[in-house]
Short mmCIF file of C-alpha atoms in Angstrom, two decimals:
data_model
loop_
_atom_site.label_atom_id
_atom_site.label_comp_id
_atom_site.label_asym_id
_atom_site.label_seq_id
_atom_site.Cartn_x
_atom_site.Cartn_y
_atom_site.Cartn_z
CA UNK A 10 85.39 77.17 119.02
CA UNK A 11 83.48 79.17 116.29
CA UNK A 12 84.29 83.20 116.54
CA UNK A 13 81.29 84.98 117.05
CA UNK A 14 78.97 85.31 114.35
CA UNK A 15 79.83 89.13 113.11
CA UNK A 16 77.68 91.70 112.80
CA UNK A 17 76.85 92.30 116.81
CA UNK A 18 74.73 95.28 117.77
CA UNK A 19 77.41 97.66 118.12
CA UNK A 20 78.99 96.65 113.92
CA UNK A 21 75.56 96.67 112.42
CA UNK A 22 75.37 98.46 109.25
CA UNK A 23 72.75 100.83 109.82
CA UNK A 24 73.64 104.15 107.11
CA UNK A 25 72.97 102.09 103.42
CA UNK A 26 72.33 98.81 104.89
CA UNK A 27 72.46 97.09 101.47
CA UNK A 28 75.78 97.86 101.11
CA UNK A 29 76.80 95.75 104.11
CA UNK A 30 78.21 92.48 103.56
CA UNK A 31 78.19 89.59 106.22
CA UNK A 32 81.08 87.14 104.25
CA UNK A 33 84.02 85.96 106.03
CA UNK A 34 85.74 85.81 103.25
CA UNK A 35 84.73 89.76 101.94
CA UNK A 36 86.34 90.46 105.06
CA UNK A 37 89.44 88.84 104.96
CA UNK A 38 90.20 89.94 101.12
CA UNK A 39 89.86 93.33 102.17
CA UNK A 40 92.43 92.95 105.35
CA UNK A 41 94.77 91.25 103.18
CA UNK A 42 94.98 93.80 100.24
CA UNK A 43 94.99 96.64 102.92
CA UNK A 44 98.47 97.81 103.54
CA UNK A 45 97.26 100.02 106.54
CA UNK A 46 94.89 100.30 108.90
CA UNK A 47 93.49 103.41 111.42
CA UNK A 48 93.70 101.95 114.71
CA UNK A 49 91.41 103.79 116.94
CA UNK A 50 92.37 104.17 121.06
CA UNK A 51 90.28 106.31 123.61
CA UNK A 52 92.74 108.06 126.16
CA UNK A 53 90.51 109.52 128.95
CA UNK A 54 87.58 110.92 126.61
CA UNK A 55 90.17 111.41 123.85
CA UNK A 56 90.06 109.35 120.72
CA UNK A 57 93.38 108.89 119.03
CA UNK A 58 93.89 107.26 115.37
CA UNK A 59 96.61 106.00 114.03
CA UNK A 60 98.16 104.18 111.14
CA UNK A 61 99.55 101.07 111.69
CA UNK A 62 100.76 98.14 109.51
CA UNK A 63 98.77 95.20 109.90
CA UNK A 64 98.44 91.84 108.98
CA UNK A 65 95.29 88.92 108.74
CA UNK A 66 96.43 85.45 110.30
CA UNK A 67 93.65 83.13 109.77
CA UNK A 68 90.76 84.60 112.44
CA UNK A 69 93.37 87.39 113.91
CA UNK A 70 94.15 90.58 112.66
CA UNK A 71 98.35 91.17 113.70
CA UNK A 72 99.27 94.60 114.47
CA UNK A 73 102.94 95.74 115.22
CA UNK A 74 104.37 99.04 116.09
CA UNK A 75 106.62 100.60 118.83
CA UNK A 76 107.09 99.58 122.61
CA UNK A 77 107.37 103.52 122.91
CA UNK A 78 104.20 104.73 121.23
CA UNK A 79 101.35 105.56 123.36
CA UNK A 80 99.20 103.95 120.94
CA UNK A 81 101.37 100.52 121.60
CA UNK A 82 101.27 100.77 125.46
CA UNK A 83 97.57 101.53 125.20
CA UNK A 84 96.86 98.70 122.98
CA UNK A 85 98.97 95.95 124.58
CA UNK A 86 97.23 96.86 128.00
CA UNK A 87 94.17 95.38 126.48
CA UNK A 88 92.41 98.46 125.52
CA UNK A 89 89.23 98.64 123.64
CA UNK A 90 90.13 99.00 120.12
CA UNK A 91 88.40 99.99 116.42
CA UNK A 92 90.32 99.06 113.62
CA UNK A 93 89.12 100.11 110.11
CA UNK A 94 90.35 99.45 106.84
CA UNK A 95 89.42 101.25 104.01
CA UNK A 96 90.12 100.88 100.00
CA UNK A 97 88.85 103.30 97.76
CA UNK A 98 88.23 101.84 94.56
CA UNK A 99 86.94 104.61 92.43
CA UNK A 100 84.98 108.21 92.30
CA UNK A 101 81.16 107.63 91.41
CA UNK A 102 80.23 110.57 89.61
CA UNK A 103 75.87 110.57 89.86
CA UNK A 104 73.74 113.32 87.93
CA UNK A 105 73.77 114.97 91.29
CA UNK A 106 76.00 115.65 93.46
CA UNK A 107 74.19 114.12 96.64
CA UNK A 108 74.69 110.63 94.72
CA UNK A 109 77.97 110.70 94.07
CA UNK A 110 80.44 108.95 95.85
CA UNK A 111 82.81 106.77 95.73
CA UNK A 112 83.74 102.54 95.31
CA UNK A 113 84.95 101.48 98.25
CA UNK A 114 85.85 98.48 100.15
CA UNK A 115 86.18 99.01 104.06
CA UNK A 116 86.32 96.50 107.25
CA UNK A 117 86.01 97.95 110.88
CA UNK A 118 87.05 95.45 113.91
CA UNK A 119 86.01 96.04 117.54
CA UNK A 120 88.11 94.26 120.30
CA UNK A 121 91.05 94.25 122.18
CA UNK A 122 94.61 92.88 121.55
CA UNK A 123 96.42 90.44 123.02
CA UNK A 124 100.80 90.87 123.38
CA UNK A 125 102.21 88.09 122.08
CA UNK A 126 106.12 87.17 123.09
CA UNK A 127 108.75 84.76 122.54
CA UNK A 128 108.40 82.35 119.48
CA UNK A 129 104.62 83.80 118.69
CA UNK A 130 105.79 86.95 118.29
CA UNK A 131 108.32 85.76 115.89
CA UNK A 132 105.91 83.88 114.02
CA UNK A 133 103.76 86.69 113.93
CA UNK A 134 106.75 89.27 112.82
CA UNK A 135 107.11 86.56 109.61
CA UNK A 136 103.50 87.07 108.99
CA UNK A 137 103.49 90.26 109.06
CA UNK A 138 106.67 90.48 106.77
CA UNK A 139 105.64 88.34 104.74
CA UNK A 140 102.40 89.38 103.82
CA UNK A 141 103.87 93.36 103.13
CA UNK A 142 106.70 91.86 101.02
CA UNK A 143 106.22 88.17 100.29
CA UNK A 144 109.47 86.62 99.13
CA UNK A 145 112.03 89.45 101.16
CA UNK A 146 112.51 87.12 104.55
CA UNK A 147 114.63 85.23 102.55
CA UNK A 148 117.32 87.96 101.67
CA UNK A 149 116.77 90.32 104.61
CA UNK A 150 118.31 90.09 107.95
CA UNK A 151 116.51 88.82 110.46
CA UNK A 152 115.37 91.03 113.72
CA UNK A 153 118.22 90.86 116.68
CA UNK A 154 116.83 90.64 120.51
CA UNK A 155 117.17 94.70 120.78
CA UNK A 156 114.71 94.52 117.91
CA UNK A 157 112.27 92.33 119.15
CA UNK A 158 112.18 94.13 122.30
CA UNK A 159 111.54 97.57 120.56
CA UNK A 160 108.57 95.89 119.03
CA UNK A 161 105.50 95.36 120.16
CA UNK A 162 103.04 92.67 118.47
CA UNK A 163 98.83 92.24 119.30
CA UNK A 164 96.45 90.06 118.18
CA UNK A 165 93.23 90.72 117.89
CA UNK A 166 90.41 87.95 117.28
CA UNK A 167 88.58 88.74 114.21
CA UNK A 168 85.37 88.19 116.08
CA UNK A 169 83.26 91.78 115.97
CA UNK A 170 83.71 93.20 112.22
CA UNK A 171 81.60 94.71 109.67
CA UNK A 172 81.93 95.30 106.18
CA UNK A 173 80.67 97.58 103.70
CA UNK A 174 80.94 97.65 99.90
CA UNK A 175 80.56 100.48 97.35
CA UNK A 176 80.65 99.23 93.78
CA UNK A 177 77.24 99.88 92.11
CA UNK A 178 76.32 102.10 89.56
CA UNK A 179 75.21 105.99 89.77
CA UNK A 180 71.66 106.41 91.09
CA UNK A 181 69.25 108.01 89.74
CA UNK A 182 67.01 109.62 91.36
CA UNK A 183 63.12 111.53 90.30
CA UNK A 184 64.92 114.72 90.82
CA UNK A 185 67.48 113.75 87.76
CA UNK A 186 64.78 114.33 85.71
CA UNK A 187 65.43 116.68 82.65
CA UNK A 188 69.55 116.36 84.16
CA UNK A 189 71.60 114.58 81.91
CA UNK A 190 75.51 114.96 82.28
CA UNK A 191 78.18 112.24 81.92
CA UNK A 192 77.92 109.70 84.32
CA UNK A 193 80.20 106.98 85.45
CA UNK A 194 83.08 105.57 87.16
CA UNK A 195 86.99 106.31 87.73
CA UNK A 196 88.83 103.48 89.06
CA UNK A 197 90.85 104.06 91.75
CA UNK A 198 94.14 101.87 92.44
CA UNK A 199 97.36 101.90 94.79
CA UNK A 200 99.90 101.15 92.07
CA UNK A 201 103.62 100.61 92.18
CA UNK A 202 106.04 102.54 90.19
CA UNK A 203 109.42 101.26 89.19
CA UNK A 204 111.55 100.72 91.62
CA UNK A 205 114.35 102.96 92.99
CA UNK A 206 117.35 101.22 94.01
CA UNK A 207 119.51 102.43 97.22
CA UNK A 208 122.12 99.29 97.55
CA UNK A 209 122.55 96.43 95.00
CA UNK A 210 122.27 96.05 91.52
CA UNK A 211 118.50 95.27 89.73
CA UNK A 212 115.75 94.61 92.11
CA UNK A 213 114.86 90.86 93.14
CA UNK A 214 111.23 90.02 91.32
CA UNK A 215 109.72 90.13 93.94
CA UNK A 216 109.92 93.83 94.17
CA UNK A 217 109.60 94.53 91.03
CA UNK A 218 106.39 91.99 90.60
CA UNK A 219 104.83 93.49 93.95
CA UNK A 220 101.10 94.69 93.49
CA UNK A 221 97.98 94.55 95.51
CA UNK B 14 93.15 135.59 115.23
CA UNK B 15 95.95 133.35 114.71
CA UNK B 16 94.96 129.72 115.38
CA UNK B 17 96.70 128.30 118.09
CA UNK B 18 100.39 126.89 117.47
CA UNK B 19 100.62 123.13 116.86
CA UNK B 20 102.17 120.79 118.41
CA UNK B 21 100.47 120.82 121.68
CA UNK B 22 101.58 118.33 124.35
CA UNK B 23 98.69 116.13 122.93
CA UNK B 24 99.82 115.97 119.56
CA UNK B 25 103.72 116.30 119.96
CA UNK B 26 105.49 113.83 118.03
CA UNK B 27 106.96 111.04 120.45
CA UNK B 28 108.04 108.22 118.23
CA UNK B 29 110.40 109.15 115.30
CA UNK B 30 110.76 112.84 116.21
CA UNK B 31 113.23 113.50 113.62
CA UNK B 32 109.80 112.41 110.95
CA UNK B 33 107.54 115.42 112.64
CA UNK B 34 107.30 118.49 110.88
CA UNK B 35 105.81 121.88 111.50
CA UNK B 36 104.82 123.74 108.52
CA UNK B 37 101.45 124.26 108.03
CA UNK B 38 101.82 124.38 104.21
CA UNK B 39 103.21 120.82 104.25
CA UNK B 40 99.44 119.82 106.88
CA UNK B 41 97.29 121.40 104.38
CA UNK B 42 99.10 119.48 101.31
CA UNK B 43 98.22 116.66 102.55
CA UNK B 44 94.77 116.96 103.48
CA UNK B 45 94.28 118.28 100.31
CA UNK B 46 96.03 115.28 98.46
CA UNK B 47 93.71 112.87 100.65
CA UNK B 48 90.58 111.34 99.19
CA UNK B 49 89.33 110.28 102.55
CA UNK B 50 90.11 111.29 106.44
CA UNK B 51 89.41 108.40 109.41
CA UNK B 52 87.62 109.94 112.27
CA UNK B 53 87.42 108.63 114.93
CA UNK B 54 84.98 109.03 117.89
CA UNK B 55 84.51 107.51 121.59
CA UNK B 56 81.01 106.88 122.47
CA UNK B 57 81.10 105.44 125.87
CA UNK B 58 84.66 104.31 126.57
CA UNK B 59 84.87 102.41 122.89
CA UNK B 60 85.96 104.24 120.02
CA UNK B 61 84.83 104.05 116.61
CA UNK B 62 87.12 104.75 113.02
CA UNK B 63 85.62 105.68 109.95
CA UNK B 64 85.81 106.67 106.55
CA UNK B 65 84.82 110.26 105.82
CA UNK B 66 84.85 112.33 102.88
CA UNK B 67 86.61 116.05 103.98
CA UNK B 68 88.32 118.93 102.13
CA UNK B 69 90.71 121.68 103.66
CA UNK B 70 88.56 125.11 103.82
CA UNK B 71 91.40 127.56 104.76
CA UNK B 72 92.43 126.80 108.05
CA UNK B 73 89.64 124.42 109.14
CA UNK B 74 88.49 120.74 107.67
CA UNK B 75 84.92 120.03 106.62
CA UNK B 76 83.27 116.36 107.02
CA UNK B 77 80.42 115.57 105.63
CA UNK B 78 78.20 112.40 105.96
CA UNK B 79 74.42 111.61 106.41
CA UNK B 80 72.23 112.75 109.55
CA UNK B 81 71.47 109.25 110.32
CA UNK B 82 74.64 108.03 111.56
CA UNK B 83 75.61 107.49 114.46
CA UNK B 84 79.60 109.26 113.73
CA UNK B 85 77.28 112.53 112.54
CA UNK B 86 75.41 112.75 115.13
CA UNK B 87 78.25 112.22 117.69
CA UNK B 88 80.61 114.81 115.67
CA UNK B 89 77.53 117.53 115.60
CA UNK B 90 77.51 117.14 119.41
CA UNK B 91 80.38 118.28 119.55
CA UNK B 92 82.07 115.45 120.53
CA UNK B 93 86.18 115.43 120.83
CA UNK B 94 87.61 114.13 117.38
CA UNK B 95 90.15 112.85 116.11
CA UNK B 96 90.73 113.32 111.84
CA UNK B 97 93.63 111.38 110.70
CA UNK B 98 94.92 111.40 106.81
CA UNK B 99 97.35 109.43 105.72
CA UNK B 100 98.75 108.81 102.18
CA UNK B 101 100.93 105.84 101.12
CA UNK B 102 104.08 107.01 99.42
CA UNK B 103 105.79 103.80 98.88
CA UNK B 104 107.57 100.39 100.27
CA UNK B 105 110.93 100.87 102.15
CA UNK B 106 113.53 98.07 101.89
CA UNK B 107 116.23 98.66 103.82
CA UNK B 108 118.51 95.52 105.09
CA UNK B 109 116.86 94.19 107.73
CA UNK B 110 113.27 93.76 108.79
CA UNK B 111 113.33 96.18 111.60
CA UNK B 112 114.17 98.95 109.88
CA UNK B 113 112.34 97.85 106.46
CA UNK B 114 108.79 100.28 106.35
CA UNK B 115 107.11 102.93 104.29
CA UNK B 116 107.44 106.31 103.10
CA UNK B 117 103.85 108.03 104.01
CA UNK B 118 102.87 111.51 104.75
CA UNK B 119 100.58 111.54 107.87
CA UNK B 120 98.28 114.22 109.64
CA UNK B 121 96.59 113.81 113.41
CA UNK B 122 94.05 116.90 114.08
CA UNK B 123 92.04 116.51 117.48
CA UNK B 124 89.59 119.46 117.85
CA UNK B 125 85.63 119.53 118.10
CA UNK B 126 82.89 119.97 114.76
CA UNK B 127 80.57 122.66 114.46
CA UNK B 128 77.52 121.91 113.07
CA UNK B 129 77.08 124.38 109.61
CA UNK B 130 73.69 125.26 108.21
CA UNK B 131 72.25 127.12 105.82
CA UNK B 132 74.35 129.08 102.90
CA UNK B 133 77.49 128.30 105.35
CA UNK B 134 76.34 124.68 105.20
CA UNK B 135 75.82 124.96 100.74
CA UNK B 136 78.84 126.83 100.90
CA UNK B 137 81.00 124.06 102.39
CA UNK B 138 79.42 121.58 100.10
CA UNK B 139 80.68 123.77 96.93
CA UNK B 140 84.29 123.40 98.58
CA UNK B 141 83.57 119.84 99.26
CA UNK B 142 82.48 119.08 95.87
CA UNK B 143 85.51 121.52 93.97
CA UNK B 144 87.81 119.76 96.53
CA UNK B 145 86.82 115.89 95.46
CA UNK B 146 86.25 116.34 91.36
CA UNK B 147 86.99 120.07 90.21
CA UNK B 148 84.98 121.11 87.47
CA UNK B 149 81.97 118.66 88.36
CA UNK B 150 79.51 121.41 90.09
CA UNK B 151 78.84 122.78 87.20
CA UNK B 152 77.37 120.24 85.21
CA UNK B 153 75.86 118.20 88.22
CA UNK B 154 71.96 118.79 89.61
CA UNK B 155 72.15 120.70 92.48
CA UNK B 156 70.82 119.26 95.87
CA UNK B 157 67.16 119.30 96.63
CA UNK B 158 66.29 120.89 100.26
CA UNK B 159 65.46 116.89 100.92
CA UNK B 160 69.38 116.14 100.31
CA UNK B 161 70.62 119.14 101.94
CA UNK B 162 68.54 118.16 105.39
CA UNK B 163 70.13 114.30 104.76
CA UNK B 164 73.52 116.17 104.81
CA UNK B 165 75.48 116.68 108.30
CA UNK B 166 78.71 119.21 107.50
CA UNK B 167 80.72 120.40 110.01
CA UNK B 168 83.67 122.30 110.41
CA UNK B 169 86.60 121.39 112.21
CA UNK B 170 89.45 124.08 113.14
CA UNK B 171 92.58 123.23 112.31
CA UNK B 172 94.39 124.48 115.69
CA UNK B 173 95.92 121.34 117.09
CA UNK B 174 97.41 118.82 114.99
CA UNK B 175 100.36 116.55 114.18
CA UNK B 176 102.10 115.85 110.87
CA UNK B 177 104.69 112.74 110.32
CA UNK B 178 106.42 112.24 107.17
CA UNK B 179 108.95 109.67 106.26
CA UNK B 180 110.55 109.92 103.03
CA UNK B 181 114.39 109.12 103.53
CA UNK B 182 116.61 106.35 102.06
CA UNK B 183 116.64 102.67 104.01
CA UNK B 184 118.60 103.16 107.12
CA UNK B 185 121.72 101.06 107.76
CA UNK B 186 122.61 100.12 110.89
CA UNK B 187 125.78 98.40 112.90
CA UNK B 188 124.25 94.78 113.02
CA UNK B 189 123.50 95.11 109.29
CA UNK B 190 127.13 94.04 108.55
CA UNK B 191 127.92 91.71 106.28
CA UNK B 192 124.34 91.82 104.90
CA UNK B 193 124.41 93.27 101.22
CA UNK B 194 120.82 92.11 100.03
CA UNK B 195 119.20 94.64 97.28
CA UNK B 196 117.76 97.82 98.94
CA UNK B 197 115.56 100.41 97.80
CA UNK B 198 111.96 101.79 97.41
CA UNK B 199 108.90 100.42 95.70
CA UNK B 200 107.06 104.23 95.05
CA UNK B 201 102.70 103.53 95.56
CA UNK B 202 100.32 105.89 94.26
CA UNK B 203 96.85 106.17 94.22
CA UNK B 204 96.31 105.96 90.23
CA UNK B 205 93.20 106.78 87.85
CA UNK B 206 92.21 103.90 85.64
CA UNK B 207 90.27 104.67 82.26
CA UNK B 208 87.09 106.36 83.00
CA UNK B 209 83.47 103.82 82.77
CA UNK B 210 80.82 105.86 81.42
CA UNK B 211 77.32 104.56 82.29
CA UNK B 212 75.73 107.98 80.93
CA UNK B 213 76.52 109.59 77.75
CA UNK B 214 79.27 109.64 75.59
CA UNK B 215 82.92 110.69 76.71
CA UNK B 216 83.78 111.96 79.92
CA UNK B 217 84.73 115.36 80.19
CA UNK B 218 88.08 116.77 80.67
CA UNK B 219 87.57 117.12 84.34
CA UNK B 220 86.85 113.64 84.68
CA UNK B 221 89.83 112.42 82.31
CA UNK B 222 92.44 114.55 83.43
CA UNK B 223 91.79 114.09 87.29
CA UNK B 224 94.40 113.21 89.27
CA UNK B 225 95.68 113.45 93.00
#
């Protein structure tokens, strides 16, 4: 069965329209180079958000946290959810101020998750290891039953999403007129530093070769 | 008036106690690190994340975002919030998966927006604008009374809130025995590439030198 086609009513892009992007595949980039997202829970009329690591499996979105978080118990009772994901890619410095901004790249999902237990939630902890820190399943040890119980696992269908992009250039507007400061861009990116080690000798290259 | 003490039952750290922390100075260091906040609303029973732009003002937060959406015009209702900030600090590898995760510095802060207008409303922007790119303001148009009416700020009071950090070294644990794989920390930071101009000829020193 084909998910439903994204955006619905309630994900339309409706503040800079043109900026909203209706690919799949947008979408999924994004979710994969995210390292968190702000999962969003309403308890009574209460919104809570919270960061949680996450993880795209083909047309799911895996999320994984604590049994004992309030956000967990909420979510694995099948709670209405938002989950956004933003990367900022750079300040956007306009001749005013009203059009500056910034690059981004951000995703929001509505839906609800589904627990997942016994070998799927396995297969789903690998997934989610794996696509933190590809290449450390190998060396690490593996979760015992006391972990696995600790943890709780969701899926949620990537089925009501939207996605908005930020990467033109500085408007200008009539009002610039007679303005005419630097403009431009400062890219913006998550990057690594060299590795500190706790236990062992150099780092394995796939810690030291990690980016996003 | 003193605001009120943090944590209150809402906020109080549940999960990881030993990663909560109380000091105020440590709260506003991180919101002012931050580039970006996720709000997040409830309109019916669904909630709703997204991006914001904010800077600390003293002891509350402003937001600002355009009239015409829907978050603004739920948040100058009124509307109970919650602002969460959280900046990625690096990868922790410990031994096993479980206890593998990252070092962040997090805020929560429920509260309701007030809705600021005239010179308390330009007088926010100012901070909002000194808080994103110091130095800018000065050489950057002003906004027209067209922008300004676009604008929604409001300020939040910074009265109830949560902070999280985890910084320490990869725990070991009894059932990690025997397993001696490399362990360590892979340090992320947001990171400022070479400035693009697309007006004029080099950046300034504000833009150059800006950092987080």
């Amino acid at each position: 069965v084909e998910p439903a086609v994204a955006p619905t009513d309630r994900t339309r892009i409706r503040r800079l329209p043109e900026k909203a992007v209706e690919d799949r595949a947008v979408m999924h980039a994004i979710l994969d180079a995210a390292i968190v997202a702000h999962v969003g829970i309403t308890v009574d009329t209460q919104p809570y958000v919270m960061p949680v690591g996450h993880a795209r499996d083909g047309d799911r979105l895996l999320l994984h946290g604590s049994t004992g978080s309030r956000l967990f118990r909420t979510v694995v009772d099948g709670a209405p959810l938002c989950i956004t994901v933003t990367l900022l890619d750079g300040l956007l410095v306009a001749r005013s101020l009203f059009e500056s901004s910034m690059h981004y790249r951000s995703v929001v999902v509505l839906g609800r998750g589904t627990a997942l237990h016994g070998d799927a939630k396995s297969a789903a902890l690998d997934v989610l290891a794996d696509a933190l820190l590809p290449g450390r399943r190998a060396d690490a040890r593996p979760p015992t039953r006391r972990e696995l119980a600790a943890t709780s696992v969701v899926a949620v269908p990537l089925e009501e999403w939207s996605v908005k992009v930020s990467a033109g250039e500085p408007e200008v507007v009539e009002e610039d007129e007679g303005w005419a400061p630097w403009t431009g861009l400062v890219p913006l990116r998550l990057t690594p530093g060299t590795p500190k080690t706790c236990e062992g000798n150099d780092p394995p290259a796939y810690v030291t070769t990690w980016q996003r």
